[in-house]
Amino acid sequence: MAEHVDGLLDHEYDGIRELDNNLPRWWLGLFYLTIVYAVLYMLYYHVTGIGYSQAEQYLAEVDPTFVRISSADSRVLGVLPEYRSPWFAPRRDQTPYRALFASGEVKPYVELTPETDTTQYVALTEPERLAAGQVIYTRNCAQCHGARGEGGIGPNLTDDYWLHGGTFSGITKSVIYGWPSQGMIAWRGQLSPDQILEVASFVQSLRGTTPPNPKPPQGELIVQ
């Protein structure tokens, strides 16, 4: 093999000419070493999964008890991890949840509305619970419905006319979900389920009472 002789190439730019030299052996050695290292790195962390990834290393540092659990069935030949697409995100993977939903052990979250809530609520009758409901009513409802339920901005709660059904379940659902388009807010985020039952029971107890200056009837006549 003819020995390579350094020399000038035949092109020039702005007075600068390129010198065709051999790369130093130490530089070539480092270059080939980085290639070998990259292959070993890929095999160790991304192909065999023996080493922790950055995310797993972080979890191991914040939680000393962290141990990566991998089913033997999920590895090809017991060594290679199963294939994951570049967009795989375990926390968004719905596969295990679908299996739970299919088994019936867990039901998916469904946003309830007055129309989809099929619960039949039962009114409370204990005097102490009605008294607690009156306190809640006075604090939160009297501004719109009147101190004695005679009506104001909101409808009269003492007559037999109701905008959204006069059953106890209908009253309770109105408290829970509200009617935002008509100015009635939902109280489920501010009152506990027990408090909602108490105030709804108190509202129902107002029916048939005769407060002064009642607001004219609104809605449909509901006869019980």
PDB file of C-alpha atoms in Angstrom:
ATOM      1  CA  MET A   1       0.000   0.000   0.000  1.00  0.00           C
ATOM      2  CA  ALA A   2       1.353   3.372  -0.956  1.00  0.00           C
ATOM      3  CA  GLU A   3       2.123   5.634   1.971  1.00  0.00           C
ATOM      4  CA  HIS A   4      -0.165   8.647   2.198  1.00  0.00           C
ATOM      5  CA  VAL A   5       1.593  11.939   1.706  1.00  0.00           C
ATOM      6  CA  ASP A   6       0.092  15.111   3.157  1.00  0.00           C
ATOM      7  CA  GLY A   7      -0.559  17.781   0.613  1.00  0.00           C
ATOM      8  CA  LEU A   8      -2.643  20.689  -0.413  1.00  0.00           C
ATOM      9  CA  LEU A   9      -5.951  20.105  -2.112  1.00  0.00           C
ATOM     10  CA  ASP A  10      -6.677  21.947  -5.294  1.00  0.00           C
ATOM     11  CA  HIS A  11      -9.383  24.242  -4.002  1.00  0.00           C
ATOM     12  CA  GLU A  12      -9.058  27.563  -2.234  1.00  0.00           C
ATOM     13  CA  TYR A  13     -11.496  29.948  -0.639  1.00  0.00           C
ATOM     14  CA  ASP A  14     -10.716  33.527   0.346  1.00  0.00           C
ATOM     15  CA  GLY A  15      -7.036  32.799   0.402  1.00  0.00           C
ATOM     16  CA  ILE A  16      -7.397  29.714   2.576  1.00  0.00           C
ATOM     17  CA  ARG A  17      -6.334  26.348   1.169  1.00  0.00           C
ATOM     18  CA  GLU A  18      -7.240  22.967   2.611  1.00  0.00           C
ATOM     19  CA  LEU A  19      -4.470  20.714   3.747  1.00  0.00           C
ATOM     20  CA  ASP A  20      -5.206  17.007   3.264  1.00  0.00           C
ATOM     21  CA  ASN A  21      -3.684  15.438   6.377  1.00  0.00           C
ATOM     22  CA  ASN A  22      -4.197  12.011   7.879  1.00  0.00           C
ATOM     23  CA  LEU A  23      -6.214  12.020  11.143  1.00  0.00           C
ATOM     24  CA  PRO A  24      -4.050  11.407  14.205  1.00  0.00           C
ATOM     25  CA  ARG A  25      -4.220   7.838  15.489  1.00  0.00           C
ATOM     26  CA  TRP A  26      -5.133   8.949  19.007  1.00  0.00           C
ATOM     27  CA  TRP A  27      -8.155  10.865  17.561  1.00  0.00           C
ATOM     28  CA  LEU A  28      -9.275   7.862  15.521  1.00  0.00           C
ATOM     29  CA  GLY A  29      -8.901   5.655  18.588  1.00  0.00           C
ATOM     30  CA  LEU A  30     -11.187   7.899  20.616  1.00  0.00           C
ATOM     31  CA  PHE A  31     -13.679   8.040  17.759  1.00  0.00           C
ATOM     32  CA  TYR A  32     -13.942   4.252  17.475  1.00  0.00           C
ATOM     33  CA  LEU A  33     -14.090   3.975  21.266  1.00  0.00           C
ATOM     34  CA  THR A  34     -17.143   6.272  21.393  1.00  0.00           C
ATOM     35  CA  ILE A  35     -18.865   4.077  18.795  1.00  0.00           C
ATOM     36  CA  VAL A  36     -18.268   0.965  20.877  1.00  0.00           C
ATOM     37  CA  TYR A  37     -19.393   2.789  24.027  1.00  0.00           C
ATOM     38  CA  ALA A  38     -22.600   3.966  22.313  1.00  0.00           C
ATOM     39  CA  VAL A  39     -23.459   0.419  21.267  1.00  0.00           C
ATOM     40  CA  LEU A  40     -22.870  -0.935  24.776  1.00  0.00           C
ATOM     41  CA  TYR A  41     -24.878   1.958  26.285  1.00  0.00           C
ATOM     42  CA  MET A  42     -27.798   1.272  23.974  1.00  0.00           C
ATOM     43  CA  LEU A  43     -27.766  -2.439  24.822  1.00  0.00           C
ATOM     44  CA  TYR A  44     -27.471  -1.859  28.582  1.00  0.00           C
ATOM     45  CA  TYR A  45     -30.139   0.828  29.043  1.00  0.00           C
ATOM     46  CA  HIS A  46     -32.514   0.634  26.092  1.00  0.00           C
ATOM     47  CA  VAL A  47     -32.397  -2.900  24.663  1.00  0.00           C
ATOM     48  CA  THR A  48     -31.947  -5.229  27.622  1.00  0.00           C
ATOM     49  CA  GLY A  49     -33.225  -2.693  30.173  1.00  0.00           C
ATOM     50  CA  ILE A  50     -30.679  -3.837  32.742  1.00  0.00           C
ATOM     51  CA  GLY A  51     -29.793  -0.301  33.764  1.00  0.00           C
ATOM     52  CA  TYR A  52     -32.235   2.236  35.160  1.00  0.00           C
ATOM     53  CA  SER A  53     -33.474   4.914  32.800  1.00  0.00           C
ATOM     54  CA  GLN A  54     -33.286   8.555  33.871  1.00  0.00           C
ATOM     55  CA  ALA A  55     -36.911   8.474  35.060  1.00  0.00           C
ATOM     56  CA  GLU A  56     -36.331   5.278  37.031  1.00  0.00           C
ATOM     57  CA  GLN A  57     -33.114   6.627  38.509  1.00  0.00           C
ATOM     58  CA  TYR A  58     -35.020   9.710  39.664  1.00  0.00           C
ATOM     59  CA  LEU A  59     -37.696   7.543  41.291  1.00  0.00           C
ATOM     60  CA  ALA A  60     -35.005   5.473  42.992  1.00  0.00           C
ATOM     61  CA  GLU A  61     -33.398   8.604  44.420  1.00  0.00           C
ATOM     62  CA  VAL A  62     -36.606  10.106  45.788  1.00  0.00           C
ATOM     63  CA  ASP A  63     -37.904   6.762  47.047  1.00  0.00           C
ATOM     64  CA  PRO A  64     -35.270   4.434  48.555  1.00  0.00           C
ATOM     65  CA  THR A  65     -37.761   1.558  48.418  1.00  0.00           C
ATOM     66  CA  PHE A  66     -38.306   1.910  44.676  1.00  0.00           C
ATOM     67  CA  VAL A  67     -37.802  -1.324  42.789  1.00  0.00           C
ATOM     68  CA  ARG A  68     -38.576  -1.694  39.136  1.00  0.00           C
ATOM     69  CA  ILE A  69     -41.019  -4.537  38.694  1.00  0.00           C
ATOM     70  CA  SER A  70     -41.157  -6.190  35.346  1.00  0.00           C
ATOM     71  CA  SER A  71     -43.109  -9.325  34.610  1.00  0.00           C
ATOM     72  CA  ALA A  72     -41.106 -12.093  32.968  1.00  0.00           C
ATOM     73  CA  ASP A  73     -43.951 -12.479  30.511  1.00  0.00           C
ATOM     74  CA  SER A  74     -43.467  -8.907  29.374  1.00  0.00           C
ATOM     75  CA  ARG A  75     -39.913  -9.611  28.181  1.00  0.00           C
ATOM     76  CA  VAL A  76     -38.946 -11.275  24.948  1.00  0.00           C
ATOM     77  CA  LEU A  77     -36.968 -14.431  25.767  1.00  0.00           C
ATOM     78  CA  GLY A  78     -36.994 -13.243  29.375  1.00  0.00           C
ATOM     79  CA  VAL A  79     -34.412 -10.587  28.563  1.00  0.00           C
ATOM     80  CA  LEU A  80     -35.629  -7.981  26.111  1.00  0.00           C
ATOM     81  CA  PRO A  81     -38.413  -5.678  27.320  1.00  0.00           C
ATOM     82  CA  GLU A  82     -41.574  -5.556  25.295  1.00  0.00           C
ATOM     83  CA  TYR A  83     -41.723  -2.956  22.574  1.00  0.00           C
ATOM     84  CA  ARG A  84     -43.079   0.475  23.482  1.00  0.00           C
ATOM     85  CA  SER A  85     -43.815   3.132  20.928  1.00  0.00           C
ATOM     86  CA  PRO A  86     -42.043   6.503  21.300  1.00  0.00           C
ATOM     87  CA  TRP A  87     -45.370   7.970  22.451  1.00  0.00           C
ATOM     88  CA  PHE A  88     -45.944   5.344  25.161  1.00  0.00           C
ATOM     89  CA  ALA A  89     -46.851   7.004  28.465  1.00  0.00           C
ATOM     90  CA  PRO A  90     -47.624   4.564  31.291  1.00  0.00           C
ATOM     91  CA  ARG A  91     -49.620   7.112  33.266  1.00  0.00           C
ATOM     92  CA  ARG A  92     -51.875   7.727  30.278  1.00  0.00           C
ATOM     93  CA  ASP A  93     -52.100   4.095  29.248  1.00  0.00           C
ATOM     94  CA  GLN A  94     -55.768   3.123  29.563  1.00  0.00           C
ATOM     95  CA  THR A  95     -55.201  -0.592  28.968  1.00  0.00           C
ATOM     96  CA  PRO A  96     -55.157  -1.708  32.638  1.00  0.00           C
ATOM     97  CA  TYR A  97     -58.139   0.517  33.426  1.00  0.00           C
ATOM     98  CA  ARG A  98     -60.107  -0.955  30.553  1.00  0.00           C
ATOM     99  CA  ALA A  99     -59.553  -4.410  32.025  1.00  0.00           C
ATOM    100  CA  LEU A 100     -60.815  -3.198  35.423  1.00  0.00           C
ATOM    101  CA  PHE A 101     -63.848  -1.542  33.890  1.00  0.00           C
ATOM    102  CA  ALA A 102     -64.609  -4.688  31.890  1.00  0.00           C
ATOM    103  CA  SER A 103     -64.443  -6.794  35.048  1.00  0.00           C
ATOM    104  CA  GLY A 104     -67.018  -4.559  36.721  1.00  0.00           C
ATOM    105  CA  GLU A 105     -64.825  -4.096  39.817  1.00  0.00           C
ATOM    106  CA  VAL A 106     -64.326  -0.423  39.031  1.00  0.00           C
ATOM    107  CA  LYS A 107     -66.743   1.877  37.272  1.00  0.00           C
ATOM    108  CA  PRO A 108     -65.483   4.761  35.125  1.00  0.00           C
ATOM    109  CA  TYR A 109     -66.120   8.254  36.387  1.00  0.00           C
ATOM    110  CA  VAL A 110     -69.260   9.761  34.919  1.00  0.00           C
ATOM    111  CA  GLU A 111     -70.187  13.395  35.400  1.00  0.00           C
ATOM    112  CA  LEU A 112     -73.661  13.324  36.901  1.00  0.00           C
ATOM    113  CA  THR A 113     -76.335  15.863  36.081  1.00  0.00           C
ATOM    114  CA  PRO A 114     -79.888  16.246  37.368  1.00  0.00           C
ATOM    115  CA  GLU A 115     -81.003  14.263  34.319  1.00  0.00           C
ATOM    116  CA  THR A 116     -78.557  11.347  34.742  1.00  0.00           C
ATOM    117  CA  ASP A 117     -78.655  11.155  38.540  1.00  0.00           C
ATOM    118  CA  THR A 118     -81.183   8.388  39.221  1.00  0.00           C
ATOM    119  CA  THR A 119     -80.742   8.364  42.995  1.00  0.00           C
ATOM    120  CA  GLN A 120     -83.971   8.405  44.959  1.00  0.00           C
ATOM    121  CA  TYR A 121     -83.241  10.610  47.944  1.00  0.00           C
ATOM    122  CA  VAL A 122     -85.160  10.184  51.174  1.00  0.00           C
ATOM    123  CA  ALA A 123     -86.065  13.190  53.307  1.00  0.00           C
ATOM    124  CA  LEU A 124     -84.809  13.467  56.863  1.00  0.00           C
ATOM    125  CA  THR A 125     -87.409  13.827  59.587  1.00  0.00           C
ATOM    126  CA  GLU A 126     -85.358  14.112  62.764  1.00  0.00           C
ATOM    127  CA  PRO A 127     -85.927  17.536  64.404  1.00  0.00           C
ATOM    128  CA  GLU A 128     -82.205  18.096  64.957  1.00  0.00           C
ATOM    129  CA  ARG A 129     -81.429  17.412  61.303  1.00  0.00           C
ATOM    130  CA  LEU A 130     -84.184  19.796  60.170  1.00  0.00           C
ATOM    131  CA  ALA A 131     -82.834  22.430  62.573  1.00  0.00           C
ATOM    132  CA  ALA A 132     -79.372  21.964  61.035  1.00  0.00           C
ATOM    133  CA  GLY A 133     -80.944  22.340  57.599  1.00  0.00           C
ATOM    134  CA  GLN A 134     -82.612  25.586  58.668  1.00  0.00           C
ATOM    135  CA  VAL A 135     -79.243  26.976  59.747  1.00  0.00           C
ATOM    136  CA  ILE A 136     -77.767  26.090  56.348  1.00  0.00           C
ATOM    137  CA  TYR A 137     -80.804  27.556  54.581  1.00  0.00           C
ATOM    138  CA  THR A 138     -80.614  30.834  56.517  1.00  0.00           C
ATOM    139  CA  ARG A 139     -76.913  31.172  55.778  1.00  0.00           C
ATOM    140  CA  ASN A 140     -76.977  30.252  52.090  1.00  0.00           C
ATOM    141  CA  CYS A 141     -80.484  30.292  50.625  1.00  0.00           C
ATOM    142  CA  ALA A 142     -82.551  32.958  52.385  1.00  0.00           C
ATOM    143  CA  GLN A 143     -81.000  35.769  50.347  1.00  0.00           C
ATOM    144  CA  CYS A 144     -82.728  34.513  47.204  1.00  0.00           C
ATOM    145  CA  HIS A 145     -85.691  32.486  48.491  1.00  0.00           C
ATOM    146  CA  GLY A 146     -86.640  34.607  51.506  1.00  0.00           C
ATOM    147  CA  ALA A 147     -86.174  33.955  55.201  1.00  0.00           C
ATOM    148  CA  ARG A 148     -89.332  31.849  55.316  1.00  0.00           C
ATOM    149  CA  GLY A 149     -89.213  30.518  51.778  1.00  0.00           C
ATOM    150  CA  GLU A 150     -91.663  33.110  50.467  1.00  0.00           C
ATOM    151  CA  GLY A 151     -89.461  33.785  47.429  1.00  0.00           C
ATOM    152  CA  GLY A 152     -87.448  36.741  46.238  1.00  0.00           C
ATOM    153  CA  ILE A 153     -84.965  36.552  43.419  1.00  0.00           C
ATOM    154  CA  GLY A 154     -85.600  32.832  43.581  1.00  0.00           C
ATOM    155  CA  PRO A 155     -88.985  31.116  43.434  1.00  0.00           C
ATOM    156  CA  ASN A 156     -91.440  30.644  46.281  1.00  0.00           C
ATOM    157  CA  LEU A 157     -90.699  27.385  48.122  1.00  0.00           C
ATOM    158  CA  THR A 158     -93.916  27.211  50.115  1.00  0.00           C
ATOM    159  CA  ASP A 159     -96.524  26.668  47.385  1.00  0.00           C
ATOM    160  CA  ASP A 160     -97.226  23.683  45.121  1.00  0.00           C
ATOM    161  CA  TYR A 161     -95.635  25.159  42.002  1.00  0.00           C
ATOM    162  CA  TRP A 162     -92.134  24.045  41.102  1.00  0.00           C
ATOM    163  CA  LEU A 163     -89.799  24.896  38.273  1.00  0.00           C
ATOM    164  CA  HIS A 164     -87.805  21.661  38.400  1.00  0.00           C
ATOM    165  CA  GLY A 165     -90.053  19.109  40.046  1.00  0.00           C
ATOM    166  CA  GLY A 166     -91.433  19.177  43.535  1.00  0.00           C
ATOM    167  CA  THR A 167     -90.408  15.716  44.687  1.00  0.00           C
ATOM    168  CA  PHE A 168     -87.823  15.465  47.420  1.00  0.00           C
ATOM    169  CA  SER A 169     -85.343  13.958  44.959  1.00  0.00           C
ATOM    170  CA  GLY A 170     -85.979  16.898  42.622  1.00  0.00           C
ATOM    171  CA  ILE A 171     -85.365  19.405  45.417  1.00  0.00           C
ATOM    172  CA  THR A 172     -82.197  17.594  46.466  1.00  0.00           C
ATOM    173  CA  LYS A 173     -80.855  17.486  42.908  1.00  0.00           C
ATOM    174  CA  SER A 174     -81.527  21.206  42.530  1.00  0.00           C
ATOM    175  CA  VAL A 175     -79.389  21.793  45.612  1.00  0.00           C
ATOM    176  CA  ILE A 176     -76.673  19.416  44.428  1.00  0.00           C
ATOM    177  CA  TYR A 177     -76.363  20.462  40.795  1.00  0.00           C
ATOM    178  CA  GLY A 178     -78.047  23.854  40.797  1.00  0.00           C
ATOM    179  CA  TRP A 179     -79.473  25.558  37.737  1.00  0.00           C
ATOM    180  CA  PRO A 180     -76.619  27.875  36.741  1.00  0.00           C
ATOM    181  CA  SER A 181     -78.460  29.268  33.713  1.00  0.00           C
ATOM    182  CA  GLN A 182     -81.164  30.512  36.081  1.00  0.00           C
ATOM    183  CA  GLY A 183     -78.854  31.814  38.791  1.00  0.00           C
ATOM    184  CA  MET A 184     -79.036  28.778  41.100  1.00  0.00           C
ATOM    185  CA  ILE A 185     -75.513  27.613  41.895  1.00  0.00           C
ATOM    186  CA  ALA A 186     -74.498  24.012  42.557  1.00  0.00           C
ATOM    187  CA  TRP A 187     -73.837  23.385  46.235  1.00  0.00           C
ATOM    188  CA  ARG A 188     -72.162  19.979  45.945  1.00  0.00           C
ATOM    189  CA  GLY A 189     -68.742  21.547  46.144  1.00  0.00           C
ATOM    190  CA  GLN A 190     -69.585  23.638  49.190  1.00  0.00           C
ATOM    191  CA  LEU A 191     -71.885  21.450  51.259  1.00  0.00           C
ATOM    192  CA  SER A 192     -71.341  17.866  52.354  1.00  0.00           C
ATOM    193  CA  PRO A 193     -73.856  15.187  51.279  1.00  0.00           C
ATOM    194  CA  ASP A 194     -75.341  15.210  54.799  1.00  0.00           C
ATOM    195  CA  GLN A 195     -75.692  19.002  54.745  1.00  0.00           C
ATOM    196  CA  ILE A 196     -77.390  18.846  51.344  1.00  0.00           C
ATOM    197  CA  LEU A 197     -79.928  16.332  52.665  1.00  0.00           C
ATOM    198  CA  GLU A 198     -80.524  18.495  55.726  1.00  0.00           C
ATOM    199  CA  VAL A 199     -81.166  21.692  53.809  1.00  0.00           C
ATOM    200  CA  ALA A 200     -83.271  19.900  51.179  1.00  0.00           C
ATOM    201  CA  SER A 201     -85.349  18.330  53.962  1.00  0.00           C
ATOM    202  CA  PHE A 202     -85.855  21.740  55.531  1.00  0.00           C
ATOM    203  CA  VAL A 203     -86.920  23.203  52.168  1.00  0.00           C
ATOM    204  CA  GLN A 204     -89.465  20.450  51.778  1.00  0.00           C
ATOM    205  CA  SER A 205     -90.800  21.187  55.271  1.00  0.00           C
ATOM    206  CA  LEU A 206     -91.579  24.749  54.123  1.00  0.00           C
ATOM    207  CA  ARG A 207     -94.134  23.477  51.651  1.00  0.00           C
ATOM    208  CA  GLY A 208     -97.656  24.359  52.712  1.00  0.00           C
ATOM    209  CA  THR A 209     -96.597  27.073  55.116  1.00  0.00           C
ATOM    210  CA  THR A 210     -98.069  30.568  54.733  1.00  0.00           C
ATOM    211  CA  PRO A 211     -95.361  33.221  54.962  1.00  0.00           C
ATOM    212  CA  PRO A 212     -96.322  36.877  54.476  1.00  0.00           C
ATOM    213  CA  ASN A 213     -95.950  38.450  51.040  1.00  0.00           C
ATOM    214  CA  PRO A 214     -95.422  35.224  49.066  1.00  0.00           C
ATOM    215  CA  LYS A 215     -94.060  35.456  45.549  1.00  0.00           C
ATOM    216  CA  PRO A 216     -96.556  34.490  42.816  1.00  0.00           C
ATOM    217  CA  PRO A 217     -96.398  30.853  41.702  1.00  0.00           C
ATOM    218  CA  GLN A 218     -93.821  29.820  39.125  1.00  0.00           C
ATOM    219  CA  GLY A 219     -93.520  26.568  37.237  1.00  0.00           C
ATOM    220  CA  GLU A 220     -95.869  23.606  37.187  1.00  0.00           C
ATOM    221  CA  LEU A 221     -98.463  22.612  39.761  1.00  0.00           C
ATOM    222  CA  ILE A 222     -97.205  19.513  41.551  1.00  0.00           C
ATOM    223  CA  VAL A 223     -99.843  17.776  43.651  1.00  0.00           C
ATOM    224  CA  GLN A 224     -98.641  15.207  46.135  1.00  0.00           C
TER     225      GLN A 224
END
